[in-house]
Short mmCIF file of C-alpha atoms in Angstrom, two decimals:
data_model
loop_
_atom_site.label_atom_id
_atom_site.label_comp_id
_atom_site.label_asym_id
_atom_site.label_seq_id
_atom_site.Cartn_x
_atom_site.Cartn_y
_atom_site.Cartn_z
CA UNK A 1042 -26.73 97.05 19.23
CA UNK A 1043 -24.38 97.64 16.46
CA UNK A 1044 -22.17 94.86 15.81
CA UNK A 1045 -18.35 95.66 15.57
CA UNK A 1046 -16.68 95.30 12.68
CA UNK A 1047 -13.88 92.81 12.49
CA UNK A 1048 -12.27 94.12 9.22
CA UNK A 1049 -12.86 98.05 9.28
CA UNK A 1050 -10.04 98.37 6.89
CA UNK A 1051 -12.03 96.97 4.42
CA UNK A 1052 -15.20 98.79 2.99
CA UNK A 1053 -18.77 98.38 1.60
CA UNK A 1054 -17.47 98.38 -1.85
CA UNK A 1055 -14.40 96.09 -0.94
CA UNK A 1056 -16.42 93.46 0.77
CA UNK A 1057 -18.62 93.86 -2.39
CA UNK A 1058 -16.02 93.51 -5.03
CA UNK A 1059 -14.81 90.29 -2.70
CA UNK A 1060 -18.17 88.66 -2.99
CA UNK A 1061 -18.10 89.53 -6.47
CA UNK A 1062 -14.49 87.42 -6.90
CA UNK A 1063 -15.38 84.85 -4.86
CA UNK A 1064 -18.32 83.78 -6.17
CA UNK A 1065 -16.92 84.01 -9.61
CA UNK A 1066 -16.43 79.66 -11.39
CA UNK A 1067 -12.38 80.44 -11.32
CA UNK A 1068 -10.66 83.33 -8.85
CA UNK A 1069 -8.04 85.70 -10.39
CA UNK A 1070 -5.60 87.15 -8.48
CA UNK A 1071 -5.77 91.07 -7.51
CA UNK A 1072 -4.32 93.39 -5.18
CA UNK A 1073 -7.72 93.46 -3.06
CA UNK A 1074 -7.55 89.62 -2.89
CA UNK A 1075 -4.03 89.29 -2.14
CA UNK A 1076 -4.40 91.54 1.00
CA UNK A 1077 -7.24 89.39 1.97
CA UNK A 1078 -6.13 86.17 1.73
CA UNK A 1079 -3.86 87.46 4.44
CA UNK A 1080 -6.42 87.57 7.44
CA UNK A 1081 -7.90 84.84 8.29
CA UNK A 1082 -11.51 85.75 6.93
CA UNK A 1083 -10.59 84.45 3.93
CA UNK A 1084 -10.52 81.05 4.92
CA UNK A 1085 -14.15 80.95 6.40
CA UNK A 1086 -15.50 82.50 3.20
CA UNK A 1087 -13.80 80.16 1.03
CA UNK A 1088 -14.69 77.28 2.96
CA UNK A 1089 -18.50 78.38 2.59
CA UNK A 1090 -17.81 78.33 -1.35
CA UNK A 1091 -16.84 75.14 -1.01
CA UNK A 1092 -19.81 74.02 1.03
CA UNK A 1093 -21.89 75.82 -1.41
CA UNK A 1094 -20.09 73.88 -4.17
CA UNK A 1095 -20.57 70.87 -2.95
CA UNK A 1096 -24.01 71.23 -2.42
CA UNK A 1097 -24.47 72.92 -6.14
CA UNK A 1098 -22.84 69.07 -7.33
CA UNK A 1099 -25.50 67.54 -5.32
CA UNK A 1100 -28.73 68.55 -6.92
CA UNK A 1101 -31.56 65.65 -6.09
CA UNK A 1102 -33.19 63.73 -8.51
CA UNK A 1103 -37.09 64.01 -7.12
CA UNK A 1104 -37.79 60.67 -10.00
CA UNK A 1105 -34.75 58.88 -9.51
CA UNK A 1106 -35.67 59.30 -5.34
CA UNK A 1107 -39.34 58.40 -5.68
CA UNK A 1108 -38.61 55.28 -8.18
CA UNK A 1109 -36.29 54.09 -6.26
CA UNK A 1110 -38.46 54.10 -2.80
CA UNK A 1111 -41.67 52.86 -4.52
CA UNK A 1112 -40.08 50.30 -5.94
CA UNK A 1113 -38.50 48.91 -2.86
CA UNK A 1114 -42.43 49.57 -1.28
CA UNK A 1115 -43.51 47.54 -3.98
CA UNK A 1116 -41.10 45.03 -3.27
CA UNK A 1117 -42.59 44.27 0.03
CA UNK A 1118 -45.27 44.27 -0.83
CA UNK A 1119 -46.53 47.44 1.14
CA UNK A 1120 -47.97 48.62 -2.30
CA UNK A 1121 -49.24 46.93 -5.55
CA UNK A 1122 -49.01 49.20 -8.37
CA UNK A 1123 -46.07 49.45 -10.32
CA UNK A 1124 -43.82 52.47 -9.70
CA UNK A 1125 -44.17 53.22 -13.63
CA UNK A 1126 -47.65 53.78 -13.53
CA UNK A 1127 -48.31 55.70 -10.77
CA UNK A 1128 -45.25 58.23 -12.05
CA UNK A 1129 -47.65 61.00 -13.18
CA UNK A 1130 -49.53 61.86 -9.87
CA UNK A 1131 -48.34 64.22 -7.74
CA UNK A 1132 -44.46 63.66 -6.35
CA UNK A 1133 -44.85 65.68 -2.95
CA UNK A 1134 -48.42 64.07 -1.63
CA UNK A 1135 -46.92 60.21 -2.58
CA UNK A 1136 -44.02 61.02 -0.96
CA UNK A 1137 -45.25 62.37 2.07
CA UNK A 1138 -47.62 59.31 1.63
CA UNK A 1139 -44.37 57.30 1.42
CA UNK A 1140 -42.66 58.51 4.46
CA UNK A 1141 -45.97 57.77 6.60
CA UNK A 1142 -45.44 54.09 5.77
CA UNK A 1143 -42.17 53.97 6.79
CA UNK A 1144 -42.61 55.87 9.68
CA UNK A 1145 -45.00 53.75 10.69
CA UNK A 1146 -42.95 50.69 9.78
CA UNK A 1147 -40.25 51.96 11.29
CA UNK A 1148 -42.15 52.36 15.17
CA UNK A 1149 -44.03 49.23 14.79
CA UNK A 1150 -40.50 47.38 14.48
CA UNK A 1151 -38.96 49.50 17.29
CA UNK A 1152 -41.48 49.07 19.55
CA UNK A 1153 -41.25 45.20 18.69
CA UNK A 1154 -37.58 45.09 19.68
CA UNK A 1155 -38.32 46.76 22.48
CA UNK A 1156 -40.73 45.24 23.77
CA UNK A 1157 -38.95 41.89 23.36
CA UNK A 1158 -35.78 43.58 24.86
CA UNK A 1159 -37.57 44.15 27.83
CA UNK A 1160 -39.80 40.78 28.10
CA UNK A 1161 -35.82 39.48 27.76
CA UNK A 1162 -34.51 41.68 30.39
CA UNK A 1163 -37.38 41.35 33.27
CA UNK A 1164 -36.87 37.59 33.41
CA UNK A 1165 -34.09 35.96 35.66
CA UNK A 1166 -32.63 33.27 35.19
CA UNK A 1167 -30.99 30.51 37.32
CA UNK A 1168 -28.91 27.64 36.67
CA UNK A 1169 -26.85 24.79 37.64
CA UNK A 1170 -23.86 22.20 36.43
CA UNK A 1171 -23.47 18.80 36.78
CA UNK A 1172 -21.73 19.48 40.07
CA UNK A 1173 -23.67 21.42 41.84
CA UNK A 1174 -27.13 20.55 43.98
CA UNK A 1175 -29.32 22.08 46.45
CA UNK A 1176 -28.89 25.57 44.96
CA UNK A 1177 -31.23 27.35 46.80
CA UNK A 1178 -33.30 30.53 45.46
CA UNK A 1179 -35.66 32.74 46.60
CA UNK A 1180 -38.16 34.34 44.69
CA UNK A 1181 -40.26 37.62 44.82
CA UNK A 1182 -43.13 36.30 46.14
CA UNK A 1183 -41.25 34.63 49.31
CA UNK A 1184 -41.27 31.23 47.61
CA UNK A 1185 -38.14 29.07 47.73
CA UNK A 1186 -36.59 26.85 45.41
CA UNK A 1187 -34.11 23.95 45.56
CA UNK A 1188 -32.18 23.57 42.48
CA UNK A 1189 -30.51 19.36 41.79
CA UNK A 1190 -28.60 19.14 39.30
CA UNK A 1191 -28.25 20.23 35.63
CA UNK A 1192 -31.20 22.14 35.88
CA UNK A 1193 -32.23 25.76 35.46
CA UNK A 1194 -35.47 27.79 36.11
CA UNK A 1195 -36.66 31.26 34.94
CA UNK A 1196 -38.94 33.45 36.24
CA UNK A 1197 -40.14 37.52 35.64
CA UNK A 1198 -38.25 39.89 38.39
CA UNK A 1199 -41.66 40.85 39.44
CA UNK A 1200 -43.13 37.52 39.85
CA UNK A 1201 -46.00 38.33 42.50
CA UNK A 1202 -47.56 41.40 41.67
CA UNK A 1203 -49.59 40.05 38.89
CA UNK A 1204 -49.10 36.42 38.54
CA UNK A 1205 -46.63 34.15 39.69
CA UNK A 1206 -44.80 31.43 37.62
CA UNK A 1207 -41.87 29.93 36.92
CA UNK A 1208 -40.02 27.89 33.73
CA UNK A 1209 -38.42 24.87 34.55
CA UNK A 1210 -35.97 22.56 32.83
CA UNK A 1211 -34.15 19.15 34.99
CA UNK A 1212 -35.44 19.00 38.83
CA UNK A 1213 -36.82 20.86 41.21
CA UNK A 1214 -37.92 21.55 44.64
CA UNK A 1215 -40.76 24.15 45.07
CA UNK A 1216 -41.97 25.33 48.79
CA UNK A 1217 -44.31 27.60 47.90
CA UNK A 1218 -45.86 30.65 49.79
CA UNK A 1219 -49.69 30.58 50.15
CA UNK A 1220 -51.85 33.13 48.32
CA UNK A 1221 -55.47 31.39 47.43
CA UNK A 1222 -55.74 34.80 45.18
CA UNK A 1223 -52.71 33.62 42.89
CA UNK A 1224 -51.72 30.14 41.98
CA UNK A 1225 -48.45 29.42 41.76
CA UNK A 1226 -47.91 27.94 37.89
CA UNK A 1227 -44.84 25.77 37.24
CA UNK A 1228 -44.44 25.04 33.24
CA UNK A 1229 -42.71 22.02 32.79
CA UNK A 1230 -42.47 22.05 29.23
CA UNK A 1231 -44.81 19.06 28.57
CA UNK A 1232 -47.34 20.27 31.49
CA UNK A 1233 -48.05 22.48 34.29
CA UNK A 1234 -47.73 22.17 37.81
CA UNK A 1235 -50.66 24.53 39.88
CA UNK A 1236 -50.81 24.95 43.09
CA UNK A 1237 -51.94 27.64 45.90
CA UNK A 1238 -49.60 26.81 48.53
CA UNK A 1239 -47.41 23.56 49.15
CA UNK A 1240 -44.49 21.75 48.74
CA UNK A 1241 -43.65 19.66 45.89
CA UNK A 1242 -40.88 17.69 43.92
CA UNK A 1243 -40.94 18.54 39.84
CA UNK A 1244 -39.24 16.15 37.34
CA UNK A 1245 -39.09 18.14 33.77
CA UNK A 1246 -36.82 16.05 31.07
CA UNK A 1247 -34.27 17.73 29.38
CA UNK A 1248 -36.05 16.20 26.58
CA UNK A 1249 -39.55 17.71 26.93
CA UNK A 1250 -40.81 13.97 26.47
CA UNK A 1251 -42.39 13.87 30.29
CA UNK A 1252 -43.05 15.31 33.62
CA UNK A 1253 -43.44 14.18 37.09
CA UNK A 1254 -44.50 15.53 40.22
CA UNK A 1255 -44.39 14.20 44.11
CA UNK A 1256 -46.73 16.03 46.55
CA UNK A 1257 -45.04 16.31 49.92
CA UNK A 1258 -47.44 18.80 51.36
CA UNK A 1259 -51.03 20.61 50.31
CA UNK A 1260 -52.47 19.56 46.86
CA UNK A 1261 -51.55 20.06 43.46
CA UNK A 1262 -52.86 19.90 40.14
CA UNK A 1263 -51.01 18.02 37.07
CA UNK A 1264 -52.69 19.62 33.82
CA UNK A 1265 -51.21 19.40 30.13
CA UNK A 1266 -50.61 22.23 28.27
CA UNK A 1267 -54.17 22.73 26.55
CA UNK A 1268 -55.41 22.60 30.32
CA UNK A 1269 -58.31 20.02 29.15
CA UNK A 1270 -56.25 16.55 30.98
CA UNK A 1271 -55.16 17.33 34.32
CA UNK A 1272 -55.29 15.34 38.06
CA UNK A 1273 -55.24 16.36 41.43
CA UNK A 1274 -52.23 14.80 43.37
CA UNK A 1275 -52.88 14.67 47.24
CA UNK A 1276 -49.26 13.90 49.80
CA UNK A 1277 -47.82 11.01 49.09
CA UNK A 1278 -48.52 10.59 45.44
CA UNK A 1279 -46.28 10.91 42.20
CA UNK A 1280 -48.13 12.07 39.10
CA UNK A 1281 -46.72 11.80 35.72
CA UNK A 1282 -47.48 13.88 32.58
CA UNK A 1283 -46.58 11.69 29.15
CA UNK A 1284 -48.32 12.19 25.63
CA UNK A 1285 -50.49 14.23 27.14
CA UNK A 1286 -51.83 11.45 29.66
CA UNK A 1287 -51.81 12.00 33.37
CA UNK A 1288 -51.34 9.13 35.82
CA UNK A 1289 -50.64 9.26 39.72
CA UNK A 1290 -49.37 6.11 42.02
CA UNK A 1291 -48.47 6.01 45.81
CA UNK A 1292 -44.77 6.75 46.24
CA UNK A 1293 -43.04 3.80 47.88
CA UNK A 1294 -39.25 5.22 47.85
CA UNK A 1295 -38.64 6.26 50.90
CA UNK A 1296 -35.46 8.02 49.11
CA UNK A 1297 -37.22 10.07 46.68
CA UNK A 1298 -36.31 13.33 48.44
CA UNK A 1299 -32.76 12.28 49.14
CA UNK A 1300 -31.04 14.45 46.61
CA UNK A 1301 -32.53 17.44 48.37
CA UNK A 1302 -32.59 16.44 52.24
CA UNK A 1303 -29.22 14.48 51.55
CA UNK A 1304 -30.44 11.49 53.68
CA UNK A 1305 -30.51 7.94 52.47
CA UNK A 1306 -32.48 5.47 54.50
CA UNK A 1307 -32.10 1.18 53.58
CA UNK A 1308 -33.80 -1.23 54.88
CA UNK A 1309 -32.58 -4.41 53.32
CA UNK A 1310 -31.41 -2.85 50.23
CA UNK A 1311 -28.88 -4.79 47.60
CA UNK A 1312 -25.55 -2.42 47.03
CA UNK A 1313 -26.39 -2.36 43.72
CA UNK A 1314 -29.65 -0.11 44.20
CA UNK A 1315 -27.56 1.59 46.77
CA UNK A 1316 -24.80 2.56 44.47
CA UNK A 1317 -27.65 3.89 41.91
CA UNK A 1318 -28.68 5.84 44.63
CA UNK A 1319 -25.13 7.63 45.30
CA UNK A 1320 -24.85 7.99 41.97
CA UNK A 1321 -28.31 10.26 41.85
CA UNK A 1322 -27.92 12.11 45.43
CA UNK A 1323 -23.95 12.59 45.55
CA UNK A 1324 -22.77 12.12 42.16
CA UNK A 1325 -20.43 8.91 43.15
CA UNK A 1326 -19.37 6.51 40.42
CA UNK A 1327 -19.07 3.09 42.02
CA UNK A 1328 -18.53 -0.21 39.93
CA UNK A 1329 -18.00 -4.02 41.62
CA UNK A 1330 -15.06 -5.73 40.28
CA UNK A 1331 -16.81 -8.65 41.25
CA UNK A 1332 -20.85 -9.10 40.33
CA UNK A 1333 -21.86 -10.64 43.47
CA UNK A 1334 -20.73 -7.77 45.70
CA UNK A 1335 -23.94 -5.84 43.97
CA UNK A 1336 -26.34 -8.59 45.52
CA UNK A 1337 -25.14 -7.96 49.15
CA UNK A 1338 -27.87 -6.25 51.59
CA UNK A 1339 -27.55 -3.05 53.14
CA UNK A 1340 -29.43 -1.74 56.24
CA UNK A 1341 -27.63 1.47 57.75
CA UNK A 1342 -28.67 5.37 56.39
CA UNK A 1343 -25.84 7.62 54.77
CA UNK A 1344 -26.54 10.86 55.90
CA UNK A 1345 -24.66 13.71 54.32
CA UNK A 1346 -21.11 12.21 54.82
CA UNK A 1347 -18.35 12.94 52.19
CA UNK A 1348 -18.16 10.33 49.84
CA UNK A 1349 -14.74 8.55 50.91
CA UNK A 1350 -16.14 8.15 54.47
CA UNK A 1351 -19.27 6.35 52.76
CA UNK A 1352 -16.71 3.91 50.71
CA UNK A 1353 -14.61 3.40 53.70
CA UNK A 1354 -17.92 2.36 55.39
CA UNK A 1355 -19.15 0.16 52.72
CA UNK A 1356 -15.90 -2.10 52.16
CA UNK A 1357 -15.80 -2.19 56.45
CA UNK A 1358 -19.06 -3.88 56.54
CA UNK A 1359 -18.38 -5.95 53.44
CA UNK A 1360 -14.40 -6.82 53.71
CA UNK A 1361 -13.79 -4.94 50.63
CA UNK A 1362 -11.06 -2.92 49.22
CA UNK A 1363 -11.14 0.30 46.93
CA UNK A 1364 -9.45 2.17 44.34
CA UNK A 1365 -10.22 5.07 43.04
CA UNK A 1366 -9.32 5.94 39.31
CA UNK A 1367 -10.14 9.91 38.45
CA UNK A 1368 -13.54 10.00 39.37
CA UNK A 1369 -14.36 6.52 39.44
CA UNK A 1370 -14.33 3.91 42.99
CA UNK A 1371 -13.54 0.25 41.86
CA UNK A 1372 -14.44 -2.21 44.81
CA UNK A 1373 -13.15 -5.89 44.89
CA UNK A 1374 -12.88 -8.41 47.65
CA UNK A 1375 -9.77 -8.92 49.67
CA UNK A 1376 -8.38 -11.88 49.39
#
């Protein structure tokens, strides 16, 4: 299909003689060019002289080029022969040669990031602040987790199909779903808490320097990172991971739960082990005016009650009075 001329007032030998001009170092003026600087082909040609300029300025210097990118090779160490000495051989098969390296270079990095991007991505994370307890979360696999305190865990968004772990920093309670096919793995930081299906009370320090467990259900194993020290902890027991050394004793605090169940249960107790208590399960900040109010007994259970009800309940039994200074409840005696 012939194609339809946009200019048919100019001809063969016009378009010719243009060409001619145009290409020319310096343009003069003539009647030809006059009349076409007029239409608006004349700025499309001259903008391809330019481009063609430009690109005339640019010529590439192949030594310059390949000096330059064997050096920086050399450099880093990806080749050991001195960009001087290999100079004579043949430009095109180094370069291509060249460009394989840092291709490859190039993917191997890329496929590092992204790998790492993704390892980054697939995990979740869950955390909590100082005033915040009991956070409760789910995981893939059916599993729940109670979250005290200052504490955060991490686990793969998949957790379940493959394997099934979790990272944990602060304290934790873990009732796990049974699957004798795939332990559930805990890492503590300074150990690892296995199990198949239970439930169980972690301790991890924010420092790393220990780690406790108490068995309420099922068995677990206590192991140390290497996996060649571990224990098996049956209900009832507290194991502790430290240096690398496991140890287990019978639990005797009735109260070890209490930050998760909220229930406090005395038995004789002195005020002062009960306000340590408080302190742990509902974050209360008590201090005795008077030393000998911490050596009275206490016998009743607190049971989730807000914390004001539990002073008022305290300086009742104890003809006390309270104050309570930002965050802080001072108790004296009444006089």
């Amino acid at each position: 299909m012939k194609r339809k001329n946009k200019y048919p007032e100019y001809t063969d030998k016009d378009w010719a003689k243009l060409a001619s001009i145009l290409s020319d170092e310096t343009i003069e003026e003539n009647d030809l060019l006059t009349r076409f600087r007029a239409d608006d082909g004349f700025d499309t040609i001259k903008n391809w002289k330019e481009i063609k300029k430009m690109n005339n300025d640019k010529e590439i210097d192949v030594d310059k080029a390949w000096n330059k990118l064997f050096n920086r090779l050399h450099e880093n160490g990806l080749v050991e022969t001195p960009a001087t000495v290999v100079k004579s051989l043949n430009y095109s098969t180094l370069l291509r040669v060249a460009a394989g390296i840092l291709v490859l270079i190039s993917l191997s990095t890329a496929a590092y990031l992204i790998f790492n991007r993704y390892i980054e991505n697939s995990r979740i994370v869950v955390s909590t602040e100082m005033n915040q307890k009991n956070l409760q979360v789910t995981l893939p696999d059916g599993s729940i987790v109670y979250l005290n305190r200052n504490t955060s865990i991490s686990y793969n968004k998949n957790s379940g199909k493959a394997e099934r772990e979790v990272t944990l920093t602060g304290e934790a309670f873990f009732d796990i779903t049974p699957d004798p096919q795939k332990p559930f793995v805990v890492d503590a930081g300074e150990a690892n808490v296995i199990v198949k299906g239970t439930s169980f009370n972690v301790i991890s320090s924010n420092s790393g320097e220990a780690v406790e467990v108490y068995v309420q259900t099922g068995r677990v194993v206590l192991s140390d990172n290497s996996g060649n020290k571990s224990i098996e902890l049956d209900p009832g027991f507290i194991g502790t991971m430290k240096n690398n050394l496991p140890s287990k004793v019978l639990n005797n605090d009735p109260n070890y739960l209490a930050w998760n169940t909220g229930r406090l249960v005395y038995d004789g107790q002195t005020l002062e082990t009960v306000f340590n208590d408080l302190k742990k399960v509902y974050n209360m900040d008590i201090i005795a005016d008077d030393p000998e109010i911490l050596l009275k007994t206490w016998t009743s259970p607190i049971d989730n009650q807000p914390q004001e009800t539990i002073i008022r309940l305290i300086c009742a039994s104890f003809n006390l009075n309270f104050t309570k200074v930002e965050d802080t409840y001072h108790l004296s005696a009444i006089k």
